[in-house]
């Protein structure tokens, strides 16, 4: 599997406060069948490490993982919070795309309404390919918004942990609709040190409910485009 949304890189956001906890997360991912992981620290509020710093921490962490003999490929990206000034931000070199491709992982406020379709339209015009992080979390966005995103050239990501647990029932209801309409492009862990990695469990669930070709597409094959730099 290829995990396109993770907070494993240490020191740069709320994902991990030590190299040790980052290594534990990587080992757990490998145990679950992850071969490639995109590291996507937040660019949001106080989490605003520069691209230069992220690249330096990334290079150091890749060395640590290699020296520990862990078989996984790590790629760098960012999860970028969208506010009203996003066009200005995306005109600079302050942001990181996923693995240097045109794909950008973007997130929105969960409750206060933001025009997701308009954002995708603007970013596509600027030459980016936006992926909407954990689409199920935005209370104001239903399947019709996901359809709009995709018709404009964007993609939809949902979180592996949103399939499970009583508190997440409302998320799963939305995810089920998205799968029925063929709107899900990626399932990712969005793993933090404080959050269990549900990727393998979610794979088994999607396999059972929606079939092997859907499961392989959303957990592995669609993400090859990001790793290969295709759009
Ligand atoms: Fe995230």
Short mmCIF file of C-alpha atoms and ligand atoms in Angstrom, two decimals:
data_model
loop_
_atom_site.label_atom_id
_atom_site.label_comp_id
_atom_site.label_asym_id
_atom_site.label_seq_id
_atom_site.Cartn_x
_atom_site.Cartn_y
_atom_site.Cartn_z
CA UNK A 1 0.00 0.00 0.00
CA UNK A 2 0.98 3.61 -0.51
CA UNK A 3 0.07 6.01 2.28
CA UNK A 4 -0.31 9.56 0.91
CA UNK A 5 -1.22 11.41 4.13
CA UNK A 6 0.88 10.98 7.28
CA UNK A 7 2.28 13.03 10.17
CA UNK A 8 5.32 10.87 10.77
CA UNK A 9 8.12 13.40 10.22
CA UNK A 10 9.40 14.37 13.69
CA UNK A 11 9.51 17.84 15.26
CA UNK A 12 7.61 19.78 12.59
CA UNK A 13 3.93 19.50 13.60
CA UNK A 14 1.67 17.65 16.04
CA UNK A 15 2.56 14.25 14.51
CA UNK A 16 5.64 13.20 16.42
CA UNK A 17 7.83 14.77 19.08
CA UNK A 18 10.74 12.31 18.80
CA UNK A 19 12.65 10.27 16.25
CA UNK A 20 11.78 7.16 18.28
CA UNK A 21 8.03 7.66 17.96
CA UNK A 22 8.44 8.39 14.24
CA UNK A 23 10.37 5.15 13.82
CA UNK A 24 7.64 3.24 15.64
CA UNK A 25 5.05 4.66 13.23
CA UNK A 26 7.15 3.70 10.21
CA UNK A 27 7.67 0.15 11.54
CA UNK A 28 3.94 -0.20 12.18
CA UNK A 29 3.18 0.99 8.63
CA UNK A 30 5.60 -1.54 7.15
CA UNK A 31 4.00 -4.28 9.27
CA UNK A 32 0.64 -3.28 7.75
CA UNK A 33 1.97 -3.59 4.20
CA UNK A 34 2.95 0.00 3.38
CA UNK A 35 5.79 0.19 0.85
CA UNK A 36 5.72 3.95 0.25
CA UNK A 37 4.76 6.78 2.54
CA UNK A 38 4.33 10.46 1.75
CA UNK A 39 5.23 12.58 4.78
CA UNK A 40 2.74 15.45 4.91
CA UNK A 41 3.33 17.74 7.90
CA UNK A 42 0.77 20.48 8.49
CA UNK A 43 1.17 23.96 7.11
CA UNK A 44 -1.35 25.58 9.42
CA UNK A 45 -1.17 28.23 12.13
CA UNK A 46 1.84 27.55 14.34
CA UNK A 47 2.92 24.59 12.22
CA UNK A 48 4.76 26.64 9.65
CA UNK A 49 8.22 25.11 9.18
CA UNK A 50 9.87 26.40 6.01
CA UNK A 51 10.35 24.17 2.96
CA UNK A 52 14.07 24.31 3.61
CA UNK A 53 13.69 23.05 7.18
CA UNK A 54 11.24 20.32 6.12
CA UNK A 55 13.67 19.08 3.47
CA UNK A 56 16.50 19.02 5.98
CA UNK A 57 14.47 17.13 8.63
CA UNK A 58 13.24 14.78 5.89
CA UNK A 59 16.79 14.00 4.71
CA UNK A 60 17.92 13.32 8.28
CA UNK A 61 14.93 11.09 8.95
CA UNK A 62 15.46 9.12 5.71
CA UNK A 63 18.99 8.37 6.92
CA UNK A 64 17.68 7.20 10.30
CA UNK A 65 15.14 4.89 8.64
CA UNK A 66 17.76 3.51 6.25
CA UNK A 67 20.27 2.94 9.06
CA UNK A 68 17.58 1.12 11.04
CA UNK A 69 17.25 -1.30 8.09
CA UNK A 70 13.56 -0.52 7.53
CA UNK A 71 12.32 -1.31 4.03
CA UNK A 72 10.13 1.62 3.05
CA UNK A 73 10.36 4.53 0.62
CA UNK A 74 9.66 7.93 2.11
CA UNK A 75 8.54 10.93 0.07
CA UNK A 76 8.02 14.50 1.17
CA UNK A 77 4.94 16.69 0.89
CA UNK A 78 2.72 18.88 3.04
CA UNK A 79 -0.89 19.15 4.18
CA UNK A 80 -1.81 22.74 3.50
CA UNK A 81 -4.65 24.53 5.29
CA UNK A 82 -6.72 26.70 3.00
CA UNK A 83 -7.85 30.13 4.16
CA UNK A 84 -8.94 33.22 2.27
CA UNK A 85 -5.35 34.10 1.33
CA UNK A 86 -4.57 30.76 -0.27
CA UNK A 87 -3.92 32.14 -3.76
CA UNK A 88 -1.12 34.30 -2.44
CA UNK A 89 0.43 31.34 -0.60
CA UNK A 90 0.29 29.06 -3.62
CA UNK A 91 2.00 31.72 -5.77
CA UNK A 92 5.12 31.43 -3.61
CA UNK A 93 7.71 28.69 -3.19
CA UNK A 94 6.75 28.36 0.48
CA UNK A 95 4.67 25.25 -0.12
CA UNK A 96 5.63 21.68 -0.91
CA UNK A 97 3.69 19.59 -3.39
CA UNK A 98 3.53 15.81 -2.94
CA UNK A 99 6.87 14.27 -3.95
CA UNK A 100 7.60 17.28 -6.16
CA UNK A 101 4.58 16.47 -8.39
CA UNK A 102 1.71 18.81 -9.24
CA UNK A 103 -0.43 17.18 -6.54
CA UNK A 104 -1.10 19.23 -3.41
CA UNK A 105 -2.84 17.90 -0.28
CA UNK A 106 -5.19 20.57 1.06
CA UNK A 107 -7.49 20.79 4.07
CA UNK A 108 -10.26 23.16 5.12
CA UNK A 109 -11.98 24.23 8.30
CA UNK A 110 -14.24 21.36 9.40
CA UNK A 111 -17.31 23.39 10.28
CA UNK A 112 -17.29 26.89 8.84
CA UNK A 113 -18.35 26.77 5.25
CA UNK A 114 -15.61 27.31 2.66
CA UNK A 115 -16.13 27.05 -1.10
CA UNK A 116 -14.17 23.87 -1.82
CA UNK A 117 -15.14 23.80 -5.51
CA UNK A 118 -14.01 27.39 -6.06
CA UNK A 119 -10.67 26.61 -4.35
CA UNK A 120 -10.10 23.59 -6.58
CA UNK A 121 -10.98 25.69 -9.64
CA UNK A 122 -8.42 28.35 -8.69
CA UNK A 123 -5.65 25.88 -7.83
CA UNK A 124 -6.16 23.93 -11.07
CA UNK A 125 -5.88 27.24 -12.95
CA UNK A 126 -2.58 27.80 -11.16
CA UNK A 127 -1.28 24.46 -12.41
CA UNK A 128 -1.84 22.34 -9.28
CA UNK A 129 -3.78 19.11 -8.86
CA UNK A 130 -5.54 19.41 -5.48
CA UNK A 131 -6.36 16.42 -3.28
CA UNK A 132 -8.96 17.18 -0.61
CA UNK A 133 -7.73 15.69 2.68
CA UNK A 134 -10.25 13.72 4.80
CA UNK A 135 -13.23 14.91 2.76
CA UNK A 136 -15.64 13.17 5.17
CA UNK A 137 -14.85 15.66 7.93
CA UNK A 138 -16.31 18.79 6.33
CA UNK A 139 -19.86 18.96 7.64
CA UNK A 140 -20.89 21.40 4.90
CA UNK A 141 -19.68 19.27 1.97
CA UNK A 142 -21.66 16.32 0.61
CA UNK A 143 -21.22 14.02 -2.40
CA UNK A 144 -22.28 16.77 -4.79
CA UNK A 145 -19.28 18.84 -3.68
CA UNK A 146 -17.02 15.80 -4.21
CA UNK A 147 -18.47 15.45 -7.72
CA UNK A 148 -17.74 19.12 -8.37
CA UNK A 149 -14.15 18.68 -7.11
CA UNK A 150 -13.58 15.77 -9.45
CA UNK A 151 -15.19 17.43 -12.45
CA UNK A 152 -12.78 20.33 -11.96
CA UNK A 153 -9.74 18.02 -11.89
CA UNK A 154 -9.35 17.51 -8.13
CA UNK A 155 -9.21 14.30 -6.11
CA UNK A 156 -10.81 12.99 -2.91
CA UNK A 157 -8.99 11.41 0.06
CA UNK A 158 -10.67 9.83 3.09
CA UNK A 159 -9.12 8.67 6.38
CA UNK A 160 -8.73 5.01 7.30
CA UNK A 161 -9.86 5.61 10.91
CA UNK A 162 -13.13 7.21 9.72
CA UNK A 163 -14.48 3.76 8.80
CA UNK A 164 -14.57 2.61 12.42
CA UNK A 165 -15.95 3.49 15.83
CA UNK A 166 -19.28 4.79 17.06
CA UNK A 167 -18.18 8.42 17.05
CA UNK A 168 -17.24 8.14 13.39
CA UNK A 169 -20.59 6.76 12.21
CA UNK A 170 -21.47 10.03 10.54
CA UNK A 171 -18.14 9.96 8.70
CA UNK A 172 -18.66 6.40 7.49
CA UNK A 173 -22.16 7.23 6.24
CA UNK A 174 -20.62 9.89 4.04
CA UNK A 175 -17.75 7.64 2.93
CA UNK A 176 -20.22 4.93 1.92
CA UNK A 177 -22.05 7.40 -0.33
CA UNK A 178 -18.75 8.52 -1.85
CA UNK A 179 -17.74 4.92 -2.62
CA UNK A 180 -21.16 4.14 -4.11
CA UNK A 181 -20.75 7.08 -6.47
CA UNK A 182 -17.15 6.13 -7.31
CA UNK A 183 -15.79 9.38 -5.87
CA UNK A 184 -13.04 8.14 -3.51
CA UNK A 185 -9.50 8.32 -4.95
CA UNK A 186 -7.33 7.67 -1.88
CA UNK A 187 -7.68 6.10 1.56
CA UNK A 188 -4.79 7.22 3.79
CA UNK A 189 -3.89 6.84 7.46
CA UNK A 190 -3.38 10.52 8.43
CA UNK A 191 -1.38 8.86 11.19
CA UNK A 192 -0.04 10.82 14.19
CA UNK A 193 1.84 9.33 17.15
CA UNK A 194 -1.38 9.64 19.18
CA UNK A 195 -3.56 7.97 16.53
CA UNK A 196 -3.64 4.27 15.75
CA UNK A 197 -2.88 3.27 12.16
CA UNK A 198 -6.07 1.74 10.71
CA UNK A 199 -4.85 1.33 7.14
CA UNK A 200 -4.78 -2.46 7.00
CA UNK A 201 -8.12 -2.78 8.77
CA UNK A 202 -9.65 -0.26 6.35
CA UNK A 203 -8.20 -2.18 3.38
CA UNK A 204 -9.87 -5.39 4.55
CA UNK A 205 -13.13 -3.50 5.04
CA UNK A 206 -13.10 -1.85 1.59
CA UNK A 207 -12.12 -5.15 -0.01
CA UNK A 208 -15.14 -6.85 1.55
CA UNK A 209 -17.64 -4.07 0.88
CA UNK A 210 -16.54 -2.66 -2.47
CA UNK A 211 -14.34 -5.33 -4.11
CA UNK A 212 -10.71 -5.91 -4.88
CA UNK A 213 -10.29 -3.52 -7.82
CA UNK A 214 -11.68 -0.60 -5.80
CA UNK A 215 -9.56 -1.52 -2.78
CA UNK A 216 -6.37 -1.79 -4.81
CA UNK A 217 -7.10 1.49 -6.60
CA UNK A 218 -7.69 3.60 -3.49
CA UNK A 219 -4.97 2.06 -1.29
CA UNK A 220 -2.24 1.63 -3.91
CA UNK A 221 -2.70 2.12 -7.62
CA UNK A 222 -4.10 5.67 -7.75
CA UNK A 223 -1.18 6.87 -5.64
CA UNK A 224 1.34 5.59 -8.20
CA UNK A 225 0.54 8.76 -10.17
CA UNK A 226 1.87 10.84 -7.28
CA UNK A 227 5.04 8.77 -6.99
CA UNK A 228 5.59 8.86 -10.75
CA UNK A 229 4.87 12.57 -10.96
CA UNK A 230 1.92 12.05 -13.34
CA UNK A 231 -1.38 13.89 -13.22
FE1 LIG B 1 -3.51 15.36 8.36
#
